[in-house]
Tab-separated table of C-alpha atoms in Angstrom:
chain	number	residue	atom	x	y	z
A	1	MET	CA	41.472	101.055	168.646
A	2	LYS	CA	42.689	102.223	165.400
A	3	LYS	CA	46.231	102.912	165.019
A	4	GLU	CA	49.104	104.986	162.531
A	5	ILE	CA	51.083	102.368	161.833
A	6	VAL	CA	54.541	102.543	159.410
A	7	ILE	CA	55.715	99.468	157.795
A	8	ILE	CA	59.639	99.705	156.696
A	9	GLY	CA	59.986	97.481	153.716
A	10	GLY	CA	57.379	96.669	150.960
A	11	GLY	CA	58.295	92.918	150.336
A	12	ILE	CA	56.069	90.103	150.577
A	13	ILE	CA	56.113	90.814	154.404
A	14	GLY	CA	55.894	93.921	154.392
A	15	LEU	CA	52.744	93.959	152.068
A	16	CYS	CA	50.995	90.711	154.187
A	17	CYS	CA	51.226	92.744	157.321
A	18	ALA	CA	49.346	95.908	155.575
A	19	TYR	CA	47.164	93.857	154.396
A	20	TYR	CA	46.018	92.423	157.932
A	21	LEU	CA	46.142	95.496	159.794
A	22	GLN	CA	44.145	97.505	156.901
A	23	GLN	CA	41.240	94.869	157.238
A	24	ASP	CA	41.575	95.700	161.351
A	25	GLY	CA	41.122	99.340	160.835
A	26	HIS	CA	44.912	100.194	161.056
A	27	GLN	CA	45.838	103.660	158.556
A	28	VAL	CA	49.014	101.942	157.556
A	29	THR	CA	52.198	103.439	155.709
A	30	ILE	CA	54.737	101.259	153.570
A	31	VAL	CA	58.228	102.794	153.214
A	32	ASP	CA	60.475	101.118	150.905
A	33	LYS	CA	64.017	101.718	149.272
A	34	SER	CA	62.716	100.101	146.313
A	35	ASP	CA	59.954	100.943	143.771
A	36	LEU	CA	58.467	97.062	144.640
A	37	SER	CA	58.833	96.150	141.326
A	38	SER	CA	62.114	93.756	142.085
A	39	GLY	CA	63.915	91.563	144.682
A	40	ALA	CA	63.542	88.466	146.422
A	41	SER	CA	59.641	88.226	146.170
A	42	PHE	CA	59.540	88.958	142.714
A	43	VAL	CA	62.021	86.479	141.240
A	44	ASN	CA	61.570	83.402	144.397
A	45	ALA	CA	60.160	80.257	142.847
A	46	GLY	CA	56.715	81.129	143.726
A	47	TYR	CA	56.573	77.951	146.408
A	48	ILE	CA	54.132	77.498	149.542
A	49	THR	CA	55.852	75.037	150.692
A	50	PRO	CA	54.549	72.615	154.219
A	51	SER	CA	56.705	69.814	152.645
A	52	HIS	CA	59.750	72.154	153.392
A	53	ILE	CA	59.926	71.255	157.359
A	54	ILE	CA	63.477	71.338	157.458
A	55	PRO	CA	65.461	74.212	158.727
A	56	LEU	CA	68.498	75.522	156.896
A	57	ALA	CA	70.324	74.900	160.108
A	58	ALA	CA	70.834	71.033	159.616
A	59	PRO	CA	73.424	68.473	160.486
A	60	GLY	CA	75.834	68.177	157.521
A	61	MET	CA	75.227	72.128	156.069
A	62	ILE	CA	78.392	72.968	157.259
A	63	THR	CA	80.232	70.389	155.813
A	64	LYS	CA	78.240	70.779	152.673
A	65	GLY	CA	79.149	74.561	153.443
A	66	LEU	CA	82.709	73.887	153.191
A	67	LYS	CA	83.001	71.640	150.463
A	68	TRP	CA	80.987	74.045	148.380
A	69	MET	CA	82.798	76.893	149.066
A	70	PHE	CA	85.590	75.749	146.239
A	71	ASP	CA	83.015	75.382	143.953
A	72	ALA	CA	81.490	78.157	142.767
A	73	SER	CA	78.763	76.081	140.588
A	74	SER	CA	77.467	74.190	144.117
A	75	PRO	CA	74.126	74.712	145.534
A	76	PHE	CA	75.094	76.159	148.128
A	77	TYR	CA	77.936	78.875	148.420
A	78	ILE	CA	79.504	80.732	151.148
A	79	LYS	CA	81.869	83.535	150.585
A	80	PRO	CA	84.306	83.321	153.811
A	81	ARG	CA	84.823	86.956	154.932
A	82	LEU	CA	86.491	88.619	157.961
A	83	GLU	CA	83.660	90.950	159.187
A	84	ALA	CA	82.080	90.279	162.489
A	85	ASP	CA	78.909	89.843	161.253
A	86	PHE	CA	79.346	87.301	159.333
A	87	LEU	CA	81.787	85.415	161.724
A	88	ARG	CA	79.109	85.332	164.672
A	89	TRP	CA	76.296	84.425	161.536
A	90	SER	CA	78.073	81.644	161.147
A	91	TRP	CA	79.128	80.529	164.520
A	92	LEU	CA	76.024	80.980	165.437
A	93	PHE	CA	74.801	79.045	162.234
A	94	LYS	CA	77.549	76.258	163.487
A	95	LYS	CA	76.031	75.764	166.652
A	96	SER	CA	71.866	75.694	165.756
A	97	ALA	CA	72.705	72.941	163.354
A	98	THR	CA	71.940	70.057	165.224
A	99	ALA	CA	69.313	67.343	164.986
A	100	LYS	CA	67.548	68.210	168.575
A	101	HIS	CA	67.092	71.512	166.544
A	102	VAL	CA	65.625	70.049	163.405
A	103	GLU	CA	63.252	68.053	165.224
A	104	LYS	CA	62.419	70.735	167.832
A	105	SER	CA	62.036	73.026	164.544
A	106	ILE	CA	59.774	70.910	162.103
A	107	PRO	CA	56.642	71.442	164.074
A	108	ILE	CA	57.002	74.760	164.267
A	109	ILE	CA	57.887	74.716	159.924
A	110	LYS	CA	55.251	73.246	159.271
A	111	ASP	CA	52.370	74.649	160.929
A	112	ILE	CA	53.470	78.153	159.885
A	113	ASN	CA	53.382	77.262	156.570
A	114	LEU	CA	49.947	75.157	156.488
A	115	LEU	CA	48.565	78.007	158.406
A	116	SER	CA	49.678	80.497	155.419
A	117	ARG	CA	48.282	78.149	152.771
A	118	GLU	CA	45.142	78.118	153.977
A	119	LEU	CA	45.296	82.401	153.962
A	120	TYR	CA	46.148	82.898	150.695
A	121	VAL	CA	43.021	80.469	149.725
A	122	ASP	CA	41.211	82.746	151.663
A	123	MET	CA	42.569	85.723	149.775
A	124	LYS	CA	42.106	83.570	146.350
A	125	ASN	CA	38.076	83.136	147.760
A	126	SER	CA	38.402	87.000	149.286
A	127	GLY	CA	37.363	87.980	145.810
A	128	ASP	CA	38.969	91.341	146.578
A	129	PHE	CA	41.506	90.226	143.519
A	130	ASP	CA	42.230	87.340	140.957
A	131	PHE	CA	45.393	86.110	141.401
A	132	HIS	CA	47.508	82.893	139.999
A	133	PHE	CA	46.911	79.936	142.724
A	134	GLU	CA	47.398	76.403	142.079
A	135	ARG	CA	47.821	73.623	144.220
A	136	LYS	CA	49.183	70.664	142.092
A	137	GLY	CA	51.644	69.370	145.172
A	138	LEU	CA	55.370	69.282	144.555
A	139	LEU	CA	58.387	66.457	142.700
A	140	MET	CA	61.346	65.955	144.396
A	141	CYS	CA	62.761	64.817	141.594
A	142	TYR	CA	65.767	62.704	142.122
A	143	GLN	CA	68.417	60.579	139.365
A	144	THR	CA	70.691	58.574	141.704
A	145	ASP	CA	69.667	55.770	144.299
A	146	LYS	CA	71.457	57.767	146.984
A	147	GLU	CA	70.120	60.987	146.653
A	148	GLY	CA	66.280	58.690	146.195
A	149	GLU	CA	66.787	57.206	149.401
A	150	ALA	CA	67.363	60.815	151.546
A	151	GLU	CA	64.654	62.302	150.337
A	152	TRP	CA	62.070	59.623	151.074
A	153	ASN	CA	63.713	59.437	154.885
A	154	MET	CA	62.502	63.243	154.469
A	155	GLY	CA	59.061	62.262	153.017
A	156	LYS	CA	58.262	59.367	155.730
A	157	ARG	CA	59.628	62.206	158.732
A	158	ALA	CA	56.662	64.662	156.943
A	159	ILE	CA	54.494	61.784	157.185
A	160	SER	CA	54.877	61.342	161.050
A	161	GLU	CA	53.795	64.669	160.564
A	162	GLY	CA	50.472	64.344	159.106
A	163	LEU	CA	51.685	65.058	155.623
A	164	HIS	CA	50.625	63.169	152.792
A	165	VAL	CA	53.703	61.779	150.605
A	166	GLN	CA	54.350	59.320	147.785
A	167	ASN	CA	57.453	57.449	146.530
A	168	LEU	CA	57.003	57.351	143.155
A	169	THR	CA	58.671	55.692	139.671
A	170	LYS	CA	59.886	57.617	136.670
A	171	GLU	CA	57.043	55.541	135.448
A	172	GLU	CA	54.559	56.906	137.842
A	173	VAL	CA	55.986	60.321	137.148
A	174	LYS	CA	54.870	60.337	133.822
A	175	LYS	CA	51.642	59.810	134.827
A	176	LEU	CA	51.147	63.092	136.330
A	177	GLU	CA	53.743	65.137	133.587
A	178	PRO	CA	52.747	62.766	130.758
A	179	ASN	CA	54.622	65.635	128.010
A	180	VAL	CA	57.627	65.592	129.940
A	181	ASP	CA	60.475	63.343	128.915
A	182	PHE	CA	62.067	63.291	132.637
A	183	ASN	CA	66.160	61.820	132.866
A	184	ILE	CA	65.473	61.139	136.125
A	185	LYS	CA	64.971	57.320	138.969
A	186	GLY	CA	61.787	58.712	140.429
A	187	ALA	CA	60.414	61.240	142.573
A	188	ILE	CA	59.166	62.113	145.741
A	189	TYR	CA	55.701	63.044	145.626
A	190	PHE	CA	54.123	66.303	148.224
A	191	ASP	CA	50.564	66.798	147.680
A	192	SER	CA	50.435	69.545	150.177
A	193	ASP	CA	52.024	71.997	148.526
A	194	ALA	CA	50.930	74.985	146.372
A	195	HIS	CA	52.455	77.568	143.553
A	196	MET	CA	51.802	81.042	142.247
A	197	THR	CA	53.668	83.295	139.947
A	198	PRO	CA	55.450	86.268	142.315
A	199	THR	CA	54.631	88.866	139.590
A	200	ASN	CA	51.075	88.367	138.831
A	201	PHE	CA	50.479	88.938	142.655
A	202	MET	CA	52.896	91.678	144.133
A	203	PRO	CA	51.132	94.469	141.551
A	204	GLN	CA	47.894	92.783	142.412
A	205	LEU	CA	48.625	93.418	146.432
A	206	ILE	CA	49.930	96.703	146.054
A	207	ALA	CA	47.189	98.019	144.055
A	208	LEU	CA	44.691	96.070	146.163
A	209	LEU	CA	45.814	97.352	149.484
A	210	GLN	CA	46.313	101.181	147.457
A	211	GLN	CA	42.758	101.095	146.952
A	212	LYS	CA	42.082	100.456	150.572
A	213	GLY	CA	43.772	103.510	151.134
A	214	VAL	CA	47.513	102.107	152.525
A	215	GLN	CA	50.315	104.909	151.550
A	216	PHE	CA	53.296	103.441	149.582
A	217	TYR	CA	56.577	106.162	149.600
A	218	THR	CA	58.810	104.326	147.343
A	219	ASP	CA	62.720	105.192	146.536
A	220	GLU	CA	62.926	106.476	150.355
A	221	THR	CA	65.424	105.241	152.618
A	222	ILE	CA	65.936	104.919	155.877
A	223	THR	CA	68.606	107.470	157.577
A	224	ASN	CA	67.029	107.936	161.541
A	225	LEU	CA	64.851	106.543	163.811
A	226	GLU	CA	63.440	109.119	166.916
A	227	PHE	CA	62.901	107.950	170.367
A	228	SER	CA	61.405	108.466	173.270
A	229	ALA	CA	61.693	106.548	176.925
A	230	ASP	CA	60.460	103.080	175.553
A	231	LYS	CA	59.064	103.739	172.296
A	232	ILE	CA	59.830	105.248	168.932
A	233	VAL	CA	58.370	108.185	167.983
A	234	ALA	CA	59.062	108.600	163.773
A	235	VAL	CA	61.267	107.591	161.188
A	236	GLN	CA	63.602	109.945	159.130
A	237	THR	CA	63.725	108.954	155.627
A	238	SER	CA	65.354	110.813	152.876
A	239	LYS	CA	62.014	112.877	151.706
A	240	ARG	CA	60.508	113.297	155.333
A	241	THR	CA	59.471	112.260	158.685
A	242	LEU	CA	57.053	109.580	159.634
A	243	LYS	CA	55.039	109.397	163.066
A	244	ALA	CA	53.053	106.767	163.703
A	245	ASP	CA	52.032	104.618	166.738
A	246	GLU	CA	52.967	101.426	165.898
A	247	PHE	CA	56.884	100.614	163.580
A	248	ILE	CA	56.989	96.963	161.988
A	249	LEU	CA	60.800	96.242	160.867
A	250	SER	CA	60.246	93.844	157.390
A	251	ALA	CA	63.291	94.937	155.062
A	252	GLY	CA	64.337	91.494	154.392
A	253	SER	CA	68.491	91.552	154.257
A	254	TRP	CA	68.638	94.844	155.337
A	255	SER	CA	66.752	94.366	158.573
A	256	SER	CA	70.157	94.091	160.852
A	257	ILE	CA	71.206	97.402	159.932
A	258	LEU	CA	68.489	99.370	160.826
A	259	ALA	CA	67.759	96.557	163.968
A	260	LYS	CA	71.258	98.397	164.788
A	261	LYS	CA	69.846	101.680	165.455
A	262	LEU	CA	66.927	99.844	167.615
A	263	ARG	CA	70.339	98.643	170.121
A	264	ILE	CA	69.379	94.913	169.380
A	265	GLN	CA	71.242	92.109	167.804
A	266	ILE	CA	69.175	90.307	164.574
A	267	PRO	CA	71.695	88.044	163.228
A	268	LEU	CA	70.784	87.583	159.350
A	269	GLN	CA	73.108	87.137	156.352
A	270	ALA	CA	71.394	87.467	152.841
A	271	GLY	CA	71.077	84.257	150.769
A	272	LYS	CA	71.221	85.434	147.441
A	273	GLY	CA	69.032	83.443	144.855
A	274	TYR	CA	68.733	83.559	140.859
A	275	ARG	CA	65.864	83.014	138.682
A	276	ILE	CA	66.088	82.418	134.854
A	277	ASP	CA	62.622	82.928	133.334
A	278	VAL	CA	61.321	80.894	129.604
A	279	SER	CA	58.880	82.183	127.825
A	280	GLU	CA	58.662	79.356	125.450
A	281	ASP	CA	56.482	76.195	126.090
A	282	THR	CA	58.250	73.538	128.253
A	283	LYS	CA	55.227	71.340	128.764
A	284	ILE	CA	55.749	70.901	132.615
A	285	THR	CA	52.826	71.743	134.461
A	286	MET	CA	54.439	69.888	137.642
A	287	PRO	CA	56.280	72.128	140.156
A	288	ALA	CA	59.527	69.850	140.671
A	289	ILE	CA	63.056	70.285	142.805
A	290	LEU	CA	65.695	68.628	141.183
A	291	ALA	CA	67.196	67.510	144.539
A	292	GLU	CA	71.034	66.919	143.562
A	293	ALA	CA	71.057	70.379	141.632
A	294	LYS	CA	68.612	71.690	144.157
A	295	VAL	CA	66.922	73.980	141.429
A	296	ALA	CA	63.583	74.687	142.052
A	297	VAL	CA	60.895	74.427	138.852
A	298	THR	CA	57.563	76.799	138.761
A	299	PRO	CA	55.403	76.421	135.670
A	300	MET	CA	53.774	80.325	136.030
A	301	GLN	CA	51.214	82.464	134.219
A	302	GLY	CA	53.050	82.502	131.119
A	303	PHE	CA	56.509	81.074	131.498
A	304	THR	CA	58.412	78.470	133.177
A	305	ARG	CA	60.627	79.716	135.757
A	306	PHE	CA	64.091	77.844	137.283
A	307	ALA	CA	65.740	79.229	140.005
A	308	GLY	CA	67.792	78.053	142.472
A	309	THR	CA	71.355	78.209	144.312
A	310	MET	CA	71.997	79.843	148.417
A	311	GLU	CA	74.698	82.212	147.926
A	312	LEU	CA	76.180	83.987	151.019
A	313	GLY	CA	78.310	86.260	149.413
A	314	GLY	CA	77.113	89.946	151.416
A	315	ILE	CA	74.374	92.660	150.412
A	316	ASN	CA	74.735	93.297	146.172
A	317	HIS	CA	73.237	92.199	142.903
A	318	ASN	CA	75.948	91.351	141.320
A	319	ILE	CA	75.135	88.527	138.992
A	320	ASN	CA	77.636	85.532	139.342
A	321	LYS	CA	77.229	83.554	135.833
A	322	ILE	CA	78.960	80.703	136.757
A	323	ARG	CA	75.897	79.783	138.999
A	324	VAL	CA	73.116	81.002	136.485
A	325	ASN	CA	74.541	78.833	133.738
A	326	ALA	CA	74.494	75.799	136.505
A	327	ILE	CA	70.660	75.474	137.155
A	328	ALA	CA	70.529	76.033	133.249
A	329	LYS	CA	72.729	72.975	133.198
A	330	ALA	CA	71.288	71.343	135.345
A	331	ALA	CA	66.708	71.892	134.177
A	332	GLU	CA	68.500	70.621	131.048
A	333	THR	CA	70.060	67.573	132.697
A	334	PHE	CA	66.694	66.575	134.301
A	335	TYR	CA	64.339	67.268	131.280
A	336	ASN	CA	65.531	65.377	128.247
A	337	GLY	CA	64.791	67.981	124.824
A	338	LEU	CA	64.836	70.966	126.982
A	339	LYS	CA	66.655	74.342	126.064
A	340	ILE	CA	67.246	76.938	127.807
A	341	PRO	CA	67.371	80.074	125.809
A	342	LYS	CA	70.167	81.976	125.686
A	343	THR	CA	68.332	85.460	126.157
A	344	SER	CA	66.134	83.828	128.993
A	345	ILE	CA	69.965	83.248	130.881
A	346	GLU	CA	71.170	86.761	130.175
A	347	ASN	CA	68.091	88.286	131.605
A	348	ALA	CA	68.475	85.993	134.971
A	349	ALA	CA	67.719	88.181	137.788
A	350	CYS	CA	68.455	87.289	141.430
A	351	GLY	CA	66.680	88.603	145.170
A	352	LEU	CA	68.382	88.652	148.563
A	353	ARG	CA	67.207	86.315	150.996
A	354	PRO	CA	67.229	87.128	154.566
A	355	CYS	CA	68.600	84.148	156.422
A	356	SER	CA	68.893	83.752	160.533
A	357	PRO	CA	71.700	81.568	161.556
A	358	ASP	CA	68.464	78.735	162.774
A	359	GLY	CA	66.267	79.030	159.486
A	360	LEU	CA	63.443	80.442	161.389
A	361	PRO	CA	62.204	83.981	161.248
A	362	TYR	CA	62.331	86.323	163.414
A	363	ILE	CA	58.406	87.294	164.031
A	364	GLY	CA	57.502	89.698	167.336
A	365	LYS	CA	58.103	92.158	169.945
A	366	THR	CA	61.873	93.401	170.948
A	367	SER	CA	62.195	94.330	175.001
A	368	ASN	CA	63.504	97.398	174.964
A	369	TYR	CA	60.526	99.121	172.819
A	370	LYS	CA	56.918	98.950	173.122
A	371	ASN	CA	55.961	99.754	169.529
A	372	ILE	CA	58.333	98.224	166.797
A	373	THR	CA	57.207	94.105	165.284
A	374	ILE	CA	60.056	92.720	163.706
A	375	ALA	CA	58.950	90.271	160.539
A	376	THR	CA	62.271	89.115	158.853
A	377	GLY	CA	64.590	86.365	158.078
A	378	HIS	CA	62.298	83.775	156.319
A	379	ALA	CA	65.491	82.786	154.146
A	380	MET	CA	64.172	80.702	151.537
A	381	MET	CA	60.167	80.503	153.020
A	382	GLY	CA	59.845	84.607	152.898
A	383	TRP	CA	56.821	83.410	149.702
A	384	SER	CA	55.340	80.816	151.565
A	385	LEU	CA	54.952	82.431	155.064
A	386	GLY	CA	54.155	85.792	154.590
A	387	PRO	CA	50.537	86.242	154.953
A	388	ALA	CA	51.135	84.409	158.076
A	389	THR	CA	53.508	86.167	159.388
A	390	GLY	CA	51.042	89.033	157.787
A	391	LYS	CA	48.552	87.633	160.040
A	392	LEU	CA	50.268	87.215	163.248
A	393	VAL	CA	52.108	90.413	163.704
A	394	SER	CA	48.469	92.387	163.101
A	395	GLU	CA	47.147	89.939	165.679
A	396	LEU	CA	50.431	91.022	167.508
A	397	ILE	CA	49.788	94.967	167.141
A	398	GLY	CA	45.378	94.553	167.866
A	399	ALA	CA	46.544	92.656	171.641
A	400	LYS	CA	44.949	89.512	170.317
A	401	PRO	CA	45.038	85.696	170.375
A	402	THR	CA	47.549	84.601	168.386
A	403	SER	CA	46.907	81.912	165.081
A	404	MET	CA	49.493	79.515	166.511
A	405	LYS	CA	52.383	79.978	169.273
A	406	LEU	CA	55.215	82.348	168.771
A	407	GLU	CA	57.599	79.760	170.427
A	408	GLY	CA	60.892	79.622	167.912
A	409	PHE	CA	60.197	83.148	166.213
A	410	GLU	CA	61.570	84.892	169.602
A	411	VAL	CA	63.196	87.842	168.093
A	412	GLU	CA	66.275	88.280	170.563
A	413	ARG	CA	67.429	85.029	171.144
A	414	PHE	CA	71.099	85.258	169.937
A	415	SER	CA	70.638	88.516	172.210
């Protein structure tokens, strides 16, 4: 049955929900407080990552977070705040950071990433639009034996999950990337991964959705929700009232604020990440993560992107130059002869990734309102999981069997 659907949030998750819902014949409207030209969906590393099977909430992360709290240039930085939402999130994060939780999460994360990768391929082959998509895999480059051992242990765990992983020497890495002079001891190579150019994909997807009849209202803030019994009947924006049969909340780091209007708790913290784009030819052709520094390197369409850091410091878009410089320094340390231009560093941008306390997204319905679906909390995997999330949401709204089990993604698991 055709439905009127309003999606709150026009990032990669909201757009992918719209993509599959309009395919099912629904009339879709997207409302977003921005102009859909910036944010986490534009500044991410562009990775599709079946390799990333370990959730953020893992043993040792609390210790690392406390250690790195006093280092503004560290890969994972937590700014302590006496705020109820932050303190509750931190407690839930600590509670989730167990070996048992990691083992339970690994197959879930792997399966949704593999589903999403295949859906990206389907999109690419649809003929509807032509975007940059390459499956070259991912190099986890390391400079120390200790880090190399840790990365290989991760690789062996991935092998046990059915992924193809290789432990490469520096010489073997050179064969994959012959024109780059690495300062590394070796790399763990995952051939499961792919990469894209977000600034190429996002405008194309928006244009396609508009062509397919999806209505966009941008630069509009949600001011209120109207209810009737166990249903939402309308959302009020700063400019209009939008009525619909179904609503989707996919507003990224702002989702938990809007969820409070629904009287449900969706613990989220905004994890700020930065990117530096270099238009000069770096000769880099392989996506790589610089393991010790946790910096992602992506050869995108027309430029190379260096991205990284996870900064939990509230909702803001302030650029911390210390953290930006740390990304540039790390890149220059791993790639001999690489020099990040000063203008590229000065033009660095950031985005806010919605992080759940257990490292798993929220995908599903709520118990108190029948016609709202939540799709948020994807943290660093938002880009990777866009199509899978959109597909699952469309199946939920269409009352169809879902492409995978939703166990682990329950919206009210912390209520």
